[in-house]
Amino acid sequence: MIFVYKTGLRSVHRGANLLKFKKPLLIALFIFTTTSYQNCGQPMKAITGNNVSQSSLARFEAAKLTLEKNCNACHSVGGSASFLNLAAMSELEIISKGLIIPGKPNESKLIYRLHNSTPSVYNGNGQTSNMPPKGPIPSEDFLTLVNWITMIDSGANIPFLCNQNEAPDKLSATKLSKIQYFNSLKNFMSRSLGDVSTLQFLNTKNVLNRIPNDGGGAYTTGDNNFSASHSKVFFEIAEEVAMELTSSAQIAKTVSTYVGYEPGSCTYTNLDTLSPACRYAFVKNLLLRIYGRPVEENSLNSNNELEGFVNEFSQAGTTKIALENIIFRALVSPQFIFHPYVDILPGGTVTVYRLSSYAIARRLSLIYNNSFPDENLLKLAATKDLIEESAFLSALSYASDKMAPSINQFTKEWLRLDKLPNYSFQSHNKFKLLTTGINPNEELRTSMITEVVDLVNYIRESNKTVKDLFTSNISLARTPDLMKIYNQATPAPNNISDTNAVRFPAGERGGLLTRAAMLFTGGHSENPIHRSIHIRNSLLCSKIADPPPNLSSEIIPPALDGVGTTRTLFHNKTSGPQCISCHSQINPIGFAFSKYNSFGMYQDIEPVFNAAGNLVNELPTDAKVDLQVAMGVNRQVDGGIELSQVLAETKDFKSCLVKNYYAYAHQLPEMPQSINSCAMKRMYQSLDADSSLQDFFKSSTVIRQFRFRKLE
Amino acid sequence: MKLTKQSRRMFLQGVGTSLPIPFLASMLPRTVWAQTAEIPRRFISILSNYDIGRNGAWFPRMSSHSMNNLPPPSQVHVVGGSHHNIYHQALRDFVPTNSSNLSMVAGTALSPFVESINILRGLDFIFRYGHDNSQVLGGLPSSSDTRGKLKLIPTIDHFLNNHKSFNPKGLPINFWGPAGHIESWSYAATADTATKAASSYYISGIYNALFSNGTFPEAGESAKPHPKMDVLSRVLEDYKRVRNSRNISSDDKLVLDNAVDKWSDVQKGLLQSTTASCKHKSLVKMGNVASANESAAVGKVVADMITAAILCDTGRVFTIGTGPIGGLFDGENFEHGTTSHQPFSLVNGKYQWQRMAERQNGVIRHILAPLVQNLSSVIDPSNGKSFLYNSLIMNSYENGQVHGYLSHPVMLIGNAGGKINSGQYIDYGDKSKPANGADEFTSTLGSENFSNNYQGVLYNRLLVTILQAMGLSAADYEDNSLESQVYGRSDLGAMNVNLSNLGGYGYVTRGDLSIVGNYTIDQSLKKGLPKYRLSTFKDPLPLLLRN
């Protein structure tokens, strides 16, 4: 019972922040949890046994409908209790906010609030504590909610579930992302052309810019839309590459390279009269590299891929045209562009199949290297059974050792670094004051982005943890202007160690959130709202709804008045009754960074300008905030360093990071909605155990289910 | 490029399906195509006389942004040297679906083609706009003040048409426009006597000029199929085999089915090369160019006629001006001073600039979009690319924002035979040089309405870019024999240094102080010109030209 009390206490604390519960509630809840539904009136057995055959998603959908039906009048945007938009919350959010405890309806605050006869003992204003105010919800609705909570896995207090022994996450045919397509093409061409000539060709043909951009999903990797633009551009590029590799200057090298990988009985002296053995060798070796798997010869799918391609020699007028057509055809093939995981083997349950070693290698390479497998990985797949743990770990280690470019891309997208604001208000006197001695140019913006990317890489490569990422006082600034912003005399060394690292002045800066790229607004004034929304969206996965249309004119930042600090101006602007319900969740996070100006420079004193743009005062900055309402944490912090430390420990942050990286690495079309994922559970456990950042990234693939595919 | 079966069929019915192009060198086998020096290119300008508007209406926007806070492109292109960096972004980022609005003026009609489009922002004139219309093609700023006084140079459409490397057959230039303004877009009639011109207000006149009064012969020989036609058939079989594999999930099948559709479209596009024809007699003679913005039917005829002329190779340059010029505007008499010079006055609940944007949208929907659709659906056998890929279409409008010279909007469509990169929204503005209030529009109508306005680069560089994209070199068009002083003034010190060696194209240094007027001096010379790097005058615009 004591454990139950403590668990309930922690959850109620978090929920209480949202519902503005006060201390008496804890007493009330203690009484309630010890008496366990004394006033419920619902038989528990009947409750828990209801609809047990439903899937977890169906149960949640039913629960959401019930919440919408009974609670939306107040708990929705524009409602009197819009601070808790129940219908818009995911199951994970409802759990992480402490509104329910998985598997324990009798300890869940949501059920407690729906119980219709408990007298009010905590708010002291005579209102009933029960919801909804108009009266009890129908008993069948109540049962739906209780059933939903009862059936959620309550194990380990982890916000992700792994209910089945071998239930692989979904593995669908996915279009190569722009960067995957480019890298795979580049690596393919480099095999015969060499790196220099390949890059020259790709630059001359402007290949990277011609590939349609990815977009629309949570991450660019998850855009599975194959549009007319893709077919048009991929057609053109495949044709150009095929022509280049079979041009008079390159054709001999192309043939010798691919035949040479495994020539068998092939020998030739004249390209015009390639023997059948040479033709087969060329096609097999070429397709192994473009498909990322051996070409099918006597296919289980009645699909003799090898013969189909070798026939190009008899259909074309010359060897050159045949080779050109073979390369072209392979580069627009589904096996290259969509790389479906058809190379599976029996070995799981009836519907679960083992991936072939090549499929596993291909999957690892696309996740960690954004490219099809290289020669070493192909060799590993050819010689080892990657379904086996030790062989798989070797392949994982090899692929993940080269994950830096992929993680760099993830960092930029996760933290929206590509959306760093442009400069604005450059003629304002405050802008000029803040940029005294530094050059507000593109190089500075780029160096801010680079520093954060380098920081993540440094933490990863030095086997430090996510917590380190949010507390490190090591600077990665290497350009004079960014060093000036950081008040730093020497640039960060190329190979940073604990002994040679350049560190920020004590108490000024520490962790990811206090880096310039996370603070920069582009203009003369910092914007605590934007800073907070950025953190909420990217790091807490907790989006605040847009202001209602009738308040759209209110989103303009407050004008300088010559009297207050930026914090004061924003506080005054957002204190109205129409604003405060949302801004009580937003402002504290942004205000915690009040000691950093719009360029991210540390400031104890803030220069105060009037509306005419004149410096009229200097006021001390205040970065003390209470995180109860904004983050559901019963903590007061003073500044960005402390907030970073607290944030990195929260369940919301950890589950958000898990979802973000999982969406990026596994090419999901959108952020994961379901909490049912063995991979995400493993990733969360990795974070909870303070594993290294490198191991965290590897944890998304290390589970055994990664090597299997479920086929409906 | 997405064509429904119906739309393809309708186009082929209109333009012809049975007879191949009889005389194009590009009909030769592919190995011979590669030996031909230049791909035939076409330059088409469609320019709206809907007079003055609001430049922002031409630029892409995210749906949540207001006119006053246009989203700039987000990617940075570092130019190097002393040049400021250029911001650009894929247009597709702004137009996630083919039903998304590209801009207020473009609407949705061009959204399926954004990969072939560039929208340019931050191109600045240093002259105040006049009403000669030809300025966007390199003409003079004000006909009443300058014509007959300044040395005349042809607009780029005439320059191209007269150049043998671009127009080896000496085909006539085709310019059509409202009565009294037929030739004004492409200044020529008085100065360019060498040009053979087909010009008319009525479509029948254009038709007769293009096709010899309908007696143009239609005969020919079979075209060769595209070299990748058969291979693509086998690719489609590959897709279908994988799609039918028992190791494929239902989700995978959907993905591959969609891909099969897209590859089929590519193949159908290749198929067009065997059926495209210059058949033209089915064209209906109706209407005039000016009414095309009012009528989709008239606009379609204009688009089909240009397409047929390209397929028949009876023209390489087409210049179209369309607009009311003193006519009716939205049911009212068009009066420049009250309609154009008061963009923020409300009529029937809409600002004047919004009403003008809607009319400009009519030009795009009725003429430009059908033309782009036509040209994108027909393969030019000279290189296996579409005629759109091998052409360059320029779309712009007359006078900018109340004669303001900053950030004139231009849309380029097509790839000029592979010489132009496309699919980008490019802002040439220098983010370190805010320019609100630097021109007449923003200074008289309130700079707060025009945030994100920056000093850009000289508009003349677009002219240079187009000329090079169409295959000309600097030696073909540069002329260093003209004035070596800005506006003929000798008191401008460093501004005049090395001007005689500038080269480039158009009116930057040529002129006389006494004839350009005080307005130009105040607004352009004193405020604008000293800020520009005249040394870049002859350089093409960054990011557009392909190596």
Short mmCIF file of N, CA and C in Angstrom, two decimals, chain A residues 387-435:
data_model
loop_
_atom_site.label_atom_id
_atom_site.label_comp_id
_atom_site.label_asym_id
_atom_site.label_seq_id
_atom_site.Cartn_x
_atom_site.Cartn_y
_atom_site.Cartn_z
N ILE A 387 21.08 -13.37 -38.49
CA ILE A 387 19.99 -13.56 -37.53
C ILE A 387 20.57 -13.95 -36.17
N GLU A 388 21.76 -14.51 -36.21
CA GLU A 388 22.41 -14.92 -34.97
C GLU A 388 22.98 -13.70 -34.25
N GLU A 389 22.92 -13.75 -32.94
CA GLU A 389 23.20 -12.58 -32.13
C GLU A 389 24.61 -12.03 -32.36
N SER A 390 25.61 -12.90 -32.28
CA SER A 390 26.98 -12.39 -32.35
C SER A 390 27.29 -11.81 -33.73
N ALA A 391 26.80 -12.51 -34.77
CA ALA A 391 27.04 -12.00 -36.13
C ALA A 391 26.29 -10.68 -36.33
N PHE A 392 25.08 -10.63 -35.82
CA PHE A 392 24.31 -9.40 -35.96
C PHE A 392 25.00 -8.23 -35.26
N LEU A 393 25.50 -8.50 -34.07
CA LEU A 393 26.16 -7.42 -33.33
C LEU A 393 27.40 -6.92 -34.06
N SER A 394 28.07 -7.83 -34.75
CA SER A 394 29.23 -7.40 -35.56
C SER A 394 28.77 -6.45 -36.65
N ALA A 395 27.69 -6.84 -37.33
CA ALA A 395 27.18 -6.00 -38.41
C ALA A 395 26.68 -4.66 -37.87
N LEU A 396 25.99 -4.71 -36.74
CA LEU A 396 25.48 -3.49 -36.12
C LEU A 396 26.63 -2.57 -35.74
N SER A 397 27.67 -3.17 -35.17
CA SER A 397 28.82 -2.38 -34.76
C SER A 397 29.48 -1.71 -35.98
N TYR A 398 29.59 -2.49 -37.06
CA TYR A 398 30.24 -1.95 -38.27
C TYR A 398 29.41 -0.79 -38.84
N ALA A 399 28.12 -1.02 -38.97
CA ALA A 399 27.28 0.03 -39.58
C ALA A 399 27.17 1.25 -38.68
N SER A 400 27.02 1.01 -37.39
CA SER A 400 26.80 2.15 -36.49
C SER A 400 28.06 2.95 -36.23
N ASP A 401 29.21 2.35 -36.50
CA ASP A 401 30.45 3.11 -36.35
C ASP A 401 30.52 4.28 -37.32
N LYS A 402 29.75 4.20 -38.40
CA LYS A 402 29.78 5.26 -39.41
C LYS A 402 28.47 6.03 -39.42
N MET A 403 27.87 6.17 -38.26
CA MET A 403 26.55 6.79 -38.22
C MET A 403 26.60 8.32 -38.17
N ALA A 404 27.79 8.91 -38.10
CA ALA A 404 27.87 10.36 -37.88
C ALA A 404 27.04 11.19 -38.86
N PRO A 405 27.18 10.98 -40.18
CA PRO A 405 26.37 11.82 -41.09
C PRO A 405 24.88 11.65 -40.86
N SER A 406 24.47 10.43 -40.57
CA SER A 406 23.04 10.20 -40.34
C SER A 406 22.58 10.91 -39.07
N ILE A 407 23.40 10.85 -38.02
CA ILE A 407 23.03 11.51 -36.78
C ILE A 407 23.07 13.03 -36.95
N ASN A 408 24.01 13.51 -37.75
CA ASN A 408 24.04 14.95 -38.02
C ASN A 408 22.72 15.41 -38.64
N GLN A 409 22.25 14.62 -39.58
CA GLN A 409 20.98 14.96 -40.24
C GLN A 409 19.84 14.91 -39.22
N PHE A 410 19.87 13.87 -38.39
CA PHE A 410 18.82 13.76 -37.37
C PHE A 410 18.84 14.97 -36.44
N THR A 411 20.03 15.35 -36.01
CA THR A 411 20.14 16.49 -35.09
C THR A 411 19.53 17.75 -35.71
N LYS A 412 19.86 17.98 -36.96
CA LYS A 412 19.34 19.18 -37.63
C LYS A 412 17.82 19.15 -37.72
N GLU A 413 17.28 18.00 -38.03
CA GLU A 413 15.83 17.94 -38.18
C GLU A 413 15.12 17.91 -36.82
N TRP A 414 15.69 17.17 -35.89
CA TRP A 414 15.08 17.07 -34.56
C TRP A 414 14.98 18.45 -33.92
N LEU A 415 16.05 19.20 -33.98
CA LEU A 415 16.09 20.50 -33.31
C LEU A 415 15.73 21.65 -34.24
N ARG A 416 15.26 21.31 -35.44
CA ARG A 416 14.81 22.31 -36.42
C ARG A 416 15.92 23.34 -36.72
N LEU A 417 17.15 22.85 -36.76
CA LEU A 417 18.26 23.78 -36.96
C LEU A 417 18.23 24.41 -38.35
N ASP A 418 17.67 23.68 -39.31
CA ASP A 418 17.56 24.25 -40.66
C ASP A 418 16.58 25.41 -40.70
N LYS A 419 15.78 25.53 -39.66
CA LYS A 419 14.80 26.62 -39.60
C LYS A 419 15.30 27.77 -38.73
N LEU A 420 16.59 27.80 -38.47
CA LEU A 420 17.13 28.90 -37.66
C LEU A 420 16.71 30.23 -38.28
N PRO A 421 16.20 31.16 -37.47
CA PRO A 421 15.67 32.40 -38.07
C PRO A 421 16.75 33.17 -38.83
N ASN A 422 16.27 33.91 -39.81
CA ASN A 422 17.16 34.83 -40.50
C ASN A 422 17.29 36.12 -39.68
N TYR A 423 18.23 36.94 -40.06
CA TYR A 423 18.41 38.21 -39.36
C TYR A 423 17.23 39.14 -39.66
N SER A 424 16.88 39.93 -38.69
CA SER A 424 15.81 40.91 -38.88
C SER A 424 16.08 42.09 -37.95
N PHE A 425 15.42 43.16 -38.23
CA PHE A 425 15.55 44.39 -37.42
C PHE A 425 17.01 44.83 -37.27
N GLN A 426 17.76 44.68 -38.35
CA GLN A 426 19.18 44.98 -38.23
C GLN A 426 19.48 46.47 -38.07
N SER A 427 18.53 47.29 -38.45
CA SER A 427 18.78 48.72 -38.30
C SER A 427 18.39 49.22 -36.92
N HIS A 428 17.81 48.37 -36.09
CA HIS A 428 17.39 48.79 -34.75
C HIS A 428 18.62 48.99 -33.87
N ASN A 429 18.54 50.00 -33.05
CA ASN A 429 19.69 50.31 -32.19
C ASN A 429 20.05 49.16 -31.26
N LYS A 430 19.03 48.43 -30.83
CA LYS A 430 19.33 47.32 -29.93
C LYS A 430 20.08 46.22 -30.66
N PHE A 431 19.69 45.98 -31.90
CA PHE A 431 20.41 45.00 -32.71
C PHE A 431 21.87 45.42 -32.84
N LYS A 432 22.06 46.71 -33.11
CA LYS A 432 23.44 47.19 -33.28
C LYS A 432 24.23 47.05 -31.99
N LEU A 433 23.57 47.31 -30.88
CA LEU A 433 24.26 47.19 -29.60
C LEU A 433 24.66 45.74 -29.34
N LEU A 434 23.72 44.84 -29.57
CA LEU A 434 24.00 43.43 -29.28
C LEU A 434 25.08 42.86 -30.19
N THR A 435 25.19 43.41 -31.38
CA THR A 435 26.16 42.85 -32.33
C THR A 435 27.47 43.63 -32.35
#
